[in-house]
Coordinates of C-alpha atoms in Angstrom, one line a residue:
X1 CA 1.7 22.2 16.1
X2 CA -0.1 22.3 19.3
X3 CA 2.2 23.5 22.4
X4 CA 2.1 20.0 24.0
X5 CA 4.1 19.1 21.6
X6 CA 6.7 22.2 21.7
X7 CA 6.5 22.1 25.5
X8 CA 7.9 18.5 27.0
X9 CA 6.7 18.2 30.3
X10 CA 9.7 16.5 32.0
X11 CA 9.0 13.6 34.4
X12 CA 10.0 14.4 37.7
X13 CA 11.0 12.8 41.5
X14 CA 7.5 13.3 42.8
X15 CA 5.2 10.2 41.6
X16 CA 2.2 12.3 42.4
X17 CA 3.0 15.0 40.6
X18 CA 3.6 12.8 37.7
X19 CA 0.6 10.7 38.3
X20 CA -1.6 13.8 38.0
X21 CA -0.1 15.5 34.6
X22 CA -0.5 11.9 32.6
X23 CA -3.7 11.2 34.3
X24 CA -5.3 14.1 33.0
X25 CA -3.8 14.3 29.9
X26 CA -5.0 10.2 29.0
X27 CA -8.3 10.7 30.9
X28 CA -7.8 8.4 33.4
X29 CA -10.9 7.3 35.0
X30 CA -12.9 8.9 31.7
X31 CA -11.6 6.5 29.3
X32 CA -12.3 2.9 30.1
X33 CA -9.3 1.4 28.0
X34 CA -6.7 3.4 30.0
X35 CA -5.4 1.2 32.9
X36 CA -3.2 2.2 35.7
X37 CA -1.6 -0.7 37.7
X38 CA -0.4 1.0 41.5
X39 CA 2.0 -1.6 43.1
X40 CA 4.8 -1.3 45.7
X41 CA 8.1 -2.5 45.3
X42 CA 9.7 -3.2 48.4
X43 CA 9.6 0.3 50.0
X44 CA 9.2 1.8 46.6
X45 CA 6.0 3.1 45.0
X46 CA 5.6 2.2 41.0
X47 CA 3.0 3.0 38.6
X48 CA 2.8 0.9 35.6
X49 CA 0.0 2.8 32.6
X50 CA -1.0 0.4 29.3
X51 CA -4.1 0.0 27.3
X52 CA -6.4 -2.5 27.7
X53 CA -6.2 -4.8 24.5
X54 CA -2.8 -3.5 23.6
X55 CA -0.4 -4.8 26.7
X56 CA 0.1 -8.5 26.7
X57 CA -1.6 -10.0 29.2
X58 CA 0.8 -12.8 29.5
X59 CA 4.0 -10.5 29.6
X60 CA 2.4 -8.3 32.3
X61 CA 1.8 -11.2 34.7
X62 CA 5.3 -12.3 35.0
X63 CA 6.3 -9.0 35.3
X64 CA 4.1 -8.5 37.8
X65 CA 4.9 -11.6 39.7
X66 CA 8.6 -10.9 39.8
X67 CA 8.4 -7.4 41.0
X68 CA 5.8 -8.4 44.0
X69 CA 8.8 -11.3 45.1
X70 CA 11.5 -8.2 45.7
X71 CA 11.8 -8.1 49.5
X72 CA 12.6 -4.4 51.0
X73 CA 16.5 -4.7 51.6
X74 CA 16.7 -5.4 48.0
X75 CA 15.9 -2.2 46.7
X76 CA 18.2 0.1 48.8
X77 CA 19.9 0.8 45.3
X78 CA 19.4 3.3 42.7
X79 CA 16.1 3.2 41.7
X80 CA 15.2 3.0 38.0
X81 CA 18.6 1.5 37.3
X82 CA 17.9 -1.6 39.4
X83 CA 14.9 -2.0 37.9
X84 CA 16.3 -1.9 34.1
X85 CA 19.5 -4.1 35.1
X86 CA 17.8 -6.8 37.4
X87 CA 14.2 -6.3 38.2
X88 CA 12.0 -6.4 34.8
X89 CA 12.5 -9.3 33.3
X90 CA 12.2 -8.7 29.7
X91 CA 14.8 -7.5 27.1
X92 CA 12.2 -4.5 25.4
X93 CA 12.7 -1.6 27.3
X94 CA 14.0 1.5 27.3
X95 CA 14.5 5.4 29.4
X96 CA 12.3 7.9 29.2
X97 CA 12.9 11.5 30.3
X98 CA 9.3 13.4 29.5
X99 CA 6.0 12.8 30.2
X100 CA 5.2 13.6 26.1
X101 CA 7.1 10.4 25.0
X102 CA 5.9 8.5 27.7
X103 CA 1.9 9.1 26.9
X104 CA 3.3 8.3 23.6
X105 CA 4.8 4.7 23.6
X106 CA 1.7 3.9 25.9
X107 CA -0.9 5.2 23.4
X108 CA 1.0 2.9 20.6
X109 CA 0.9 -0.4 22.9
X110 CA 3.7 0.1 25.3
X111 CA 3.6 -0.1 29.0
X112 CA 4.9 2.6 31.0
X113 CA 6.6 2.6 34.8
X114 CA 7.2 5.3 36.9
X115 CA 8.8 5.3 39.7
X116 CA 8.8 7.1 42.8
X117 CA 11.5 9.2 43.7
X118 CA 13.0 9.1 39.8
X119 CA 13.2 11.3 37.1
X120 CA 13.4 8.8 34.4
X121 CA 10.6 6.0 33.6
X122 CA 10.5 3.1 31.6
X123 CA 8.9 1.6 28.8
X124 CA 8.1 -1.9 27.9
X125 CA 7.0 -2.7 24.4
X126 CA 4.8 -5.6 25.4
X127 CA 2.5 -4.7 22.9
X128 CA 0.3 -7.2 21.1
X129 CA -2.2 -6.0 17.7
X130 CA -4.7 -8.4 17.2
X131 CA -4.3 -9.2 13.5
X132 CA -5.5 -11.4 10.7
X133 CA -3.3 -14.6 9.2
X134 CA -0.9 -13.8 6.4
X135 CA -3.5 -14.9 3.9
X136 CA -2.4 -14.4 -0.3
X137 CA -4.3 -11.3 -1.5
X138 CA -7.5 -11.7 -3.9
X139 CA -6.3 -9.3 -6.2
X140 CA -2.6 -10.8 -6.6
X141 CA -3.8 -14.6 -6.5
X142 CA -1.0 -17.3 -8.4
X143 CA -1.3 -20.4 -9.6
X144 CA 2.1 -21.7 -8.3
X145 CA 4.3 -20.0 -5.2
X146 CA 4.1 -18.3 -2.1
X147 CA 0.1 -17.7 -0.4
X148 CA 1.3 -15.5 2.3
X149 CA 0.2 -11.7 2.2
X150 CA 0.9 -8.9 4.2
X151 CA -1.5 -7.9 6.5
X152 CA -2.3 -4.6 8.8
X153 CA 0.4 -5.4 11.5
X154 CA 3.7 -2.9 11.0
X155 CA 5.9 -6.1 12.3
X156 CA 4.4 -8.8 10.9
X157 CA 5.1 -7.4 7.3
X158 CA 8.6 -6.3 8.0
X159 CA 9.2 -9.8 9.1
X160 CA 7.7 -11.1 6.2
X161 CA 10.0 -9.1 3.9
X162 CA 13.0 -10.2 6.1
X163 CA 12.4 -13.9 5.8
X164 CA 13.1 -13.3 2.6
X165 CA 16.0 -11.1 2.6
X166 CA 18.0 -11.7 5.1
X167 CA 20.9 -9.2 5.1
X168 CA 22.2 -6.8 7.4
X169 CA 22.0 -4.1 5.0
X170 CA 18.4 -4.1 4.6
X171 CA 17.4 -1.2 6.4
X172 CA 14.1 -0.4 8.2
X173 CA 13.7 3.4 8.8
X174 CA 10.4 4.3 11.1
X175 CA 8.7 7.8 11.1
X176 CA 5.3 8.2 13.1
X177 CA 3.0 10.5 11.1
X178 CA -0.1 12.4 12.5
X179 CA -0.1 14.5 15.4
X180 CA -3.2 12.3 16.8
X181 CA -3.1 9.1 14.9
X182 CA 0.4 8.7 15.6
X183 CA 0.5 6.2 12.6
X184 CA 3.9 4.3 12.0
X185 CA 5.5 4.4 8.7
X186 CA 9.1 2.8 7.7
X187 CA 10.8 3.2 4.6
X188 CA 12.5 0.1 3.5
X189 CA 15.3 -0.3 1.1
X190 CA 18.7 -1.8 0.8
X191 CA 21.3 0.5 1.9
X192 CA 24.2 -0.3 -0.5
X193 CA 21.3 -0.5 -3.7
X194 CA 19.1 2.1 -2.8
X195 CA 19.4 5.6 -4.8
X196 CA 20.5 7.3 -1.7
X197 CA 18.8 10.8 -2.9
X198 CA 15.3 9.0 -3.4
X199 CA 15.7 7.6 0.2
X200 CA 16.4 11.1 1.3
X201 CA 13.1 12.5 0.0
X202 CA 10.9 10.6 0.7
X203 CA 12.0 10.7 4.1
X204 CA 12.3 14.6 4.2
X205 CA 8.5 14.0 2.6
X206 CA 6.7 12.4 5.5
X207 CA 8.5 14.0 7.5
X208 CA 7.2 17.4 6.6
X209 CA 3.5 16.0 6.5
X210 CA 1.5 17.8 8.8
X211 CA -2.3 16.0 9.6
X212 CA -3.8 15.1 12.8
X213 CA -4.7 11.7 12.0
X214 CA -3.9 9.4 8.3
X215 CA -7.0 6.4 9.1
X216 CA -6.5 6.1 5.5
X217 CA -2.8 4.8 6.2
X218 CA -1.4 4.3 2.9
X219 CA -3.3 6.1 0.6
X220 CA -2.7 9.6 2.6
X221 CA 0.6 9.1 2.6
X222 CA 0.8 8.9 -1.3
X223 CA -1.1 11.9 -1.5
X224 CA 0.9 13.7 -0.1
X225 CA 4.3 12.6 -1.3
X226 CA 3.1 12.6 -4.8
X227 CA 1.2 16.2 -4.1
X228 CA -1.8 17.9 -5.6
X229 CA -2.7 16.2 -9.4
X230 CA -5.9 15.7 -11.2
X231 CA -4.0 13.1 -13.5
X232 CA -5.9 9.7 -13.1
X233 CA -2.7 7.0 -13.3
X234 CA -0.5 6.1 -10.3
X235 CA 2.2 7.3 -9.5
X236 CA 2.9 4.3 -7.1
X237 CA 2.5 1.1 -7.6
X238 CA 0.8 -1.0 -4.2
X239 CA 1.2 -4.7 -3.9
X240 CA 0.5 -7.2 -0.6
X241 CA 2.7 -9.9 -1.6
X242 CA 6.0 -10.2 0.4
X243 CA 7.8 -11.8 -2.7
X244 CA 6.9 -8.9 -4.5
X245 CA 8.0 -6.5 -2.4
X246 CA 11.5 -8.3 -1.7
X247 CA 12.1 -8.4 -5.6
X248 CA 11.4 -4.7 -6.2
X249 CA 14.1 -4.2 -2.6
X250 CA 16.6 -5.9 -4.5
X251 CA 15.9 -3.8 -7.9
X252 CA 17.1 -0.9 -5.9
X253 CA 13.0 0.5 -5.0
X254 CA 12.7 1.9 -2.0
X255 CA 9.2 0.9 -0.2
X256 CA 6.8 2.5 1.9
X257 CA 5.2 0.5 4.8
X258 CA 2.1 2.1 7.0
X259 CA 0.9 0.2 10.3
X260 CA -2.6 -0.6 10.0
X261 CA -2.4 -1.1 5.9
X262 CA -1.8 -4.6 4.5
X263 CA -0.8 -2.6 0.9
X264 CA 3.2 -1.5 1.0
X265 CA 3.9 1.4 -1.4
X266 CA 7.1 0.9 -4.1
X267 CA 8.7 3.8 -5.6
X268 CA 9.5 4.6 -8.2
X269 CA 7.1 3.3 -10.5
X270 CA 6.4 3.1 -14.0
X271 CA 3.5 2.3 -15.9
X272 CA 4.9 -0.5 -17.3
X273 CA 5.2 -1.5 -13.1
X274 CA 1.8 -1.3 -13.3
X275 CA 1.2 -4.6 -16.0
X276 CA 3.7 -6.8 -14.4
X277 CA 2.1 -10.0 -12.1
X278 CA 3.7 -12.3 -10.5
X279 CA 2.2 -15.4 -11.8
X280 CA 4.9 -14.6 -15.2
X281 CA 8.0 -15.1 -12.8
X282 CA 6.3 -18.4 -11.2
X283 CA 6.3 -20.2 -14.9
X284 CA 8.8 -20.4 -17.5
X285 CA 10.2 -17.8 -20.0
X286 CA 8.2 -18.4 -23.0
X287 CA 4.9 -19.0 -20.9
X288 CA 5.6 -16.0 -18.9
X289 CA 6.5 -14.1 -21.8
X290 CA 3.3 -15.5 -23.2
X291 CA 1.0 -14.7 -20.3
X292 CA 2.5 -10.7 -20.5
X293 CA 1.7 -10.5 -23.7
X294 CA -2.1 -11.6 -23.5
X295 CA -2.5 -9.1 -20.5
X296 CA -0.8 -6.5 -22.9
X297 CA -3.6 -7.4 -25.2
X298 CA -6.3 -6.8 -23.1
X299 CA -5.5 -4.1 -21.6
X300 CA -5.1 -2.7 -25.3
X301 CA -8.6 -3.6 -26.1
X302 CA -10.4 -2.4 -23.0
X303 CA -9.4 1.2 -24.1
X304 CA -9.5 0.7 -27.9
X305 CA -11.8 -1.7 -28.8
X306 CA -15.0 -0.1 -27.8
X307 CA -14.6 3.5 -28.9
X308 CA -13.1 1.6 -31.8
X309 CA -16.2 -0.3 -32.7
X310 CA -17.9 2.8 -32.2
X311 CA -16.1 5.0 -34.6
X312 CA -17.0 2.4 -37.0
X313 CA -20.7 2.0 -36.4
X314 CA -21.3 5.7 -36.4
X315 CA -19.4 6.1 -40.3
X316 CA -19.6 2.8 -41.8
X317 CA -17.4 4.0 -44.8
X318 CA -14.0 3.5 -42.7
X319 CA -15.3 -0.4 -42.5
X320 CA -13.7 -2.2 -45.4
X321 CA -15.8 -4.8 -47.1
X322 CA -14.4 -7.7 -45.2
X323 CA -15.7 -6.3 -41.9
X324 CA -19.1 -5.2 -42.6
X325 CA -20.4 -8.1 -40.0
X326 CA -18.9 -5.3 -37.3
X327 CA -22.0 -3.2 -38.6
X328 CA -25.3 -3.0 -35.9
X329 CA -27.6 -5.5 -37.2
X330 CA -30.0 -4.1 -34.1
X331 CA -29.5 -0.3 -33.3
X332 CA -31.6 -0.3 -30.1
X333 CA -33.7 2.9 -29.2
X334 CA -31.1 5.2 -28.3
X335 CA -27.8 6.5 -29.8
X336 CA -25.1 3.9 -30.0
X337 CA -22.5 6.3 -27.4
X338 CA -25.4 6.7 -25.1
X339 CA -25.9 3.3 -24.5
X340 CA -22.1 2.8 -24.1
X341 CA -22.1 5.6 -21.4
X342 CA -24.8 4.0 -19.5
X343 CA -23.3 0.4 -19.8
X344 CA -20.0 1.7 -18.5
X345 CA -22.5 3.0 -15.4
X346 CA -24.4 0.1 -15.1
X347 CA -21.1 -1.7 -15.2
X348 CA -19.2 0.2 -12.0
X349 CA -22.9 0.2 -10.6
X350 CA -22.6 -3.7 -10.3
X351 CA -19.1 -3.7 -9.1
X352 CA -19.6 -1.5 -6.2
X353 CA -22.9 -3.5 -5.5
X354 CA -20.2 -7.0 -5.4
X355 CA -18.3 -5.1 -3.2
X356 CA -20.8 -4.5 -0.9
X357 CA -23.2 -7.8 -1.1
X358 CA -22.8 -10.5 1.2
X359 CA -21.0 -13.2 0.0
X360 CA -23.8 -16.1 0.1
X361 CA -25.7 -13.3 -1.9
X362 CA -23.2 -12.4 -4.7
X363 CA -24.0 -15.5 -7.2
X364 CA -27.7 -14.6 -7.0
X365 CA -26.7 -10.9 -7.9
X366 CA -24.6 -11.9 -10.7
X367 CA -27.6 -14.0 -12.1
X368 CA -29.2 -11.0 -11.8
X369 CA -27.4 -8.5 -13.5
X370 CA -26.6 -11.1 -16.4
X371 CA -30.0 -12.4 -17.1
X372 CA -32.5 -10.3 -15.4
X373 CA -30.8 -6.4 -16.5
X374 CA -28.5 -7.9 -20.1
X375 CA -30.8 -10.1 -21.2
X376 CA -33.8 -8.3 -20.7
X377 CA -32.2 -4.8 -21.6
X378 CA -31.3 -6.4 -25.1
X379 CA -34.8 -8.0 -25.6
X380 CA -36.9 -4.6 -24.9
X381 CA -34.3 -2.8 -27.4
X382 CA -32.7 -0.3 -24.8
X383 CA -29.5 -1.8 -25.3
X384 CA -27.6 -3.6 -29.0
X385 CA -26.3 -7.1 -28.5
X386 CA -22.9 -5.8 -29.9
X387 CA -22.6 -3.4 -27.5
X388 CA -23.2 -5.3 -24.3
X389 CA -20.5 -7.9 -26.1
X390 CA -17.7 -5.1 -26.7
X391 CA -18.9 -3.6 -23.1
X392 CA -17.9 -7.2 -21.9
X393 CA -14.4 -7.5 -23.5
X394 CA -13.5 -4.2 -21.9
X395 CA -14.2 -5.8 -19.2
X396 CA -12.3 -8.5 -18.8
X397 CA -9.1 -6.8 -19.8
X398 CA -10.1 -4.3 -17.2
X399 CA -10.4 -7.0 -14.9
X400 CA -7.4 -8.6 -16.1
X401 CA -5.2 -5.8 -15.2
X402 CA -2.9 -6.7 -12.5
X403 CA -2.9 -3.1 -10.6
X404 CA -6.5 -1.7 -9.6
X405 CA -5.4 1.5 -9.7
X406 CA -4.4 0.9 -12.8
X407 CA -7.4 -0.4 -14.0
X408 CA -10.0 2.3 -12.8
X409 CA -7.7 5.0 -14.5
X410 CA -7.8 3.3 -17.7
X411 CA -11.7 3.0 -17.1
X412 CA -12.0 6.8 -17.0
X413 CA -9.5 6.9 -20.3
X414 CA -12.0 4.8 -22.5
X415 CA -14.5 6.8 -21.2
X416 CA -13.0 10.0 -22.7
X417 CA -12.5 8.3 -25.8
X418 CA -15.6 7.1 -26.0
X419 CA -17.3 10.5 -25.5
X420 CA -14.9 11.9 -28.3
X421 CA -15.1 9.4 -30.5
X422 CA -18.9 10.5 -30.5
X423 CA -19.3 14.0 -30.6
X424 CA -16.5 14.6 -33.1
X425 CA -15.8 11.1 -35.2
X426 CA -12.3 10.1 -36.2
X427 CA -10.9 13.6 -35.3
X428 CA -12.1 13.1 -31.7
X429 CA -10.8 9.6 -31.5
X430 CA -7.8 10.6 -32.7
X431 CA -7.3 13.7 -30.4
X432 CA -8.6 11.8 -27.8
X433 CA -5.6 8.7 -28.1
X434 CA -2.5 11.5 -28.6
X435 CA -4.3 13.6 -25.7
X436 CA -3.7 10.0 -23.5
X437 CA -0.3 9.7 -24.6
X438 CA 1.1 13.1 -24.2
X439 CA -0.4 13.0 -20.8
X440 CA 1.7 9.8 -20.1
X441 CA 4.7 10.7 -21.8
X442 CA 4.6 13.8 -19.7
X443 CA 3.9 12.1 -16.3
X444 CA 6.8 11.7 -14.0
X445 CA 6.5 9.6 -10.7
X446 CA 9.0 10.8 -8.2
X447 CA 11.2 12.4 -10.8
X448 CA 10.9 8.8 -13.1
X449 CA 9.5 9.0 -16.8
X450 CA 6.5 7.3 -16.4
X451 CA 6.3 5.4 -20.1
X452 CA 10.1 4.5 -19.2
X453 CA 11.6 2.5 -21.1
X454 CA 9.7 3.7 -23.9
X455 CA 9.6 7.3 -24.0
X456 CA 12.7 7.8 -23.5
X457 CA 13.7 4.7 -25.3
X458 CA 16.1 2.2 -23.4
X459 CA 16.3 -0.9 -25.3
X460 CA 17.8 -3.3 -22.7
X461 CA 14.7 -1.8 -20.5
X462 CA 12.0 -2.2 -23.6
X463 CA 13.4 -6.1 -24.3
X464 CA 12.9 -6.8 -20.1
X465 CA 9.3 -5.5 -20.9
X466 CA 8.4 -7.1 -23.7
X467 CA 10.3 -10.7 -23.0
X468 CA 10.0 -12.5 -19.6
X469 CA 14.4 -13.3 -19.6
X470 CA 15.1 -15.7 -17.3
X471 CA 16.5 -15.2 -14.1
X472 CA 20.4 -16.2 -14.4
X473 CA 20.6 -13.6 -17.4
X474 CA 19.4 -10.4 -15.3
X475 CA 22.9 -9.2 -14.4
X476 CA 21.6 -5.8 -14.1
X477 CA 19.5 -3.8 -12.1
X478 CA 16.7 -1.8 -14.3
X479 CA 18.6 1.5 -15.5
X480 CA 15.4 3.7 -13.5
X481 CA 16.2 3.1 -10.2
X482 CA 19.5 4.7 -10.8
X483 CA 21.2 1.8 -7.8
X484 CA 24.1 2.5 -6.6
X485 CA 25.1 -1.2 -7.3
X486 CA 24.1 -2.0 -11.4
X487 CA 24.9 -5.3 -11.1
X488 CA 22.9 -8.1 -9.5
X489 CA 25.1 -11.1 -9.7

């Protein structure tokens, strides 16, 4: 910790010697963006200090205008406490006592008086973040329901999640983490659901998390609550739907919201968390229950299927005589789990490549990697037909995974299984599937089994997994969360 931050400098009477601490600590006159507003008050001298882009315009201007109508016999009072009660004319503000907090709230938006002849300053949070329109998120799109998403303002989301829950006992606890960045972070929950002991640490957590700076918001902030771990699957789940996030508040999660990060973090989570959409809660029971299940299908056969075929191709005596049309009718000039391996390549290769193409240019890069790389690829014998077509399946119940977390980890499993399935045959494929499990059975996020509810096995949990029930017969709260209040009606 650097000893500006162990040493408060406290703000004094003198206004000069106030002026030239902050002044050197911001850079005034080095920095551009750092503005400093020198205005008299009657017979009183007052600094105001904001960032350019950050202090509303707007705000400042009335302020302004009603401090330079005070006439001299009006301020004969106490100083900063006439300005507080009568003289700024806006209902944010607060007393300061150090010039540490002061640089501070200015550096996060606020606007900052001092006054001559006053050991105490004031802030006014007449901040304004420019900020996108709560558009719905690509990767949570629905057919039917709400098409607002969070976006990188701290406020905006929390009043997103309030519109939707709108009691007093939702709770809104803020933390700033970095010792540069300054980044806010608020852990939401509902105070009388909430596992109190999970609120606890995670707030004991960030609070111990020492960086200069987390420009990676979110994603830092996981890292270091979940800790060091080479294990590919989530341990939290991320969505930017405000529905979403209010249904897993009134589960009993507790959430994570960053400022500058449109994604808000729930905990715990389980992998089942991690297959869930909420397109199956927008449409009936059965259809819902129906729509689960064909995502549980293709996720199944994006991490089977292919190392499945494979095993298969490679010893064609485990193929029974009704499947021999599974068999390679055109081999191709290299080995069968070669050409899977550089499919899989080819295949990120050409979603980083979407990622990064202009839109107007992304149809004629798709008709390039389907016609001028599969077609062609197929034709000169580098690549089988059937592989390409299993390659493709894969991909689509990657793609059809709800989490994208989720979906890359299970990208690196089929890859494993796909390279054991090769070297070592049924033995590897084998190993290779009990390897995957015991690694998820073993998992725990945030002290949660992560295969809950099926390893250990809670039937009422397993039935809410594998049935969409409707609403009016979920009296209870799911069993992980361990809520203080089970029931829900």
């Amino acid at each position: 910790m650097s000893e500006d931050k162990q040493d408060k400098q406290p703000i004094v009477s003198s206004l000069e010697e106030n002026r030239a601490f902050l002044d050197d600590k911001l850079g005034v006159g080095t920095t551009f963006d750092i503005g400093v507003h020198d205005i008299k008050v009657g017979r009183t001298r007052v600094s105001l200090y904001y960032i350019n882009g950050f202090a509303d315009s707007t705000i400042v201007t009335l302020i302004l205008q009603d401090l330079n109508n005070v006439k001299e016999r009006e301020t004969s009072e106490d100083g900063w406490k006439i300005f507080y009660q009568k003289y700024v004319p806006f209902f944010q503000i607060s007393k300061i006592k150090t010039c540490n907090e002061f640089m501070d709230k200015v550096l996060v938006g606020q606007i900052g008086m001092l006054i001559d002849g006053e050991d105490t300053a004031l802030m006014i949070d007449a901040k304004i973040y420019l900020t996108r329109t709560p558009e719905e998120p690509d990767t949570e799109r629905v057919v039917r329901g709400a098409h607002d998403g969070f976006t990188e303002s701290l406020v905006s989301n929390t009043s997103l999640t309030r519109r939707r829950i709108r009691d007093e006992r939702l709770r809104f606890e803020i933390m700033q983490v970095g010792e540069r960045s300054k980044t806010d972070v608020a852990i939401a929950y509902l105070a009388d659901v909430a596992n109190p002991q999970l609120v606890e640490k995670l707030k004991s957590k960030i609070q111990e998390i020492q960086i200069d700076g987390i420009p990676m918001s979110e994603k830092t902030v996981e890292e270091f609550i979940i800790g060091k771990s080479f294990n590919p699957f989530p341990m939290v789940r991320y969505t930017e739907r405000p529905d979403v996030a209010a249904i897993h508040l009134l589960e009993g999660h507790v959430l994570i919201y960053v400022d500058t990060s449109p994604s808000v973090i729930i905990t715990p989570a389980t992998y089942f968390h991690h297959v869930q959409h909420a397109e199956e809660y927008r449409q009936t029971p059965v259809v819902g229950a129906y729509l689960r299940w064909v995502r549980f299908l293709g996720i199944i056969a994006s991490l089977l299927l292919p190392p499945l075929w494979l095993l298969l191709v490679m010893h064609t005596e485990y193929i029974p005589p009704h499947l021999e049309f599974l068999g390679v009718k055109n081999q191709g000039s290299i080995p069968i789990m070669i050409q899977f391996l550089l499919a899989e390549l080819g295949l990120d290769l050409m979603r980083m490549a979407a990622v990064h193409t202009p839109a107007p240019l992304s149809i004629a890069m798709g008709l390039i990697a389907a016609i001028l790389i599969g077609e062609i690829a197929i034709k000169v014998g580098l690549f089988s037909p059937e592989v390409i077509l299993y390659l493709a399946v894969a991909a689509i119940g990657t793609y059809a995974t709800p989490s994208y977390e989720l979906s890359m980890a299970n990208r690196l499993v089929r890859l494993l299984l796909l390279v054991t399935t090769g070297l070592f045959g049924l033995q590897g494929y084998m190993f290779g599937c009990a390897f995957v499990l015991l690694v998820l059975a073993m998992t725990r996020s945030i002290d949660t089994p992560y295969l809950w509810p099926l390893i250990p096995f809670n039937y009422e949990g397993f039935k809410e997994i594998v049935l969409r029930k409707a609403v009016p017969y979920q009296e209870k709260r799911p069993k992980i969360v361990r809520s203080q209040n089970p029931d829900r009606q």
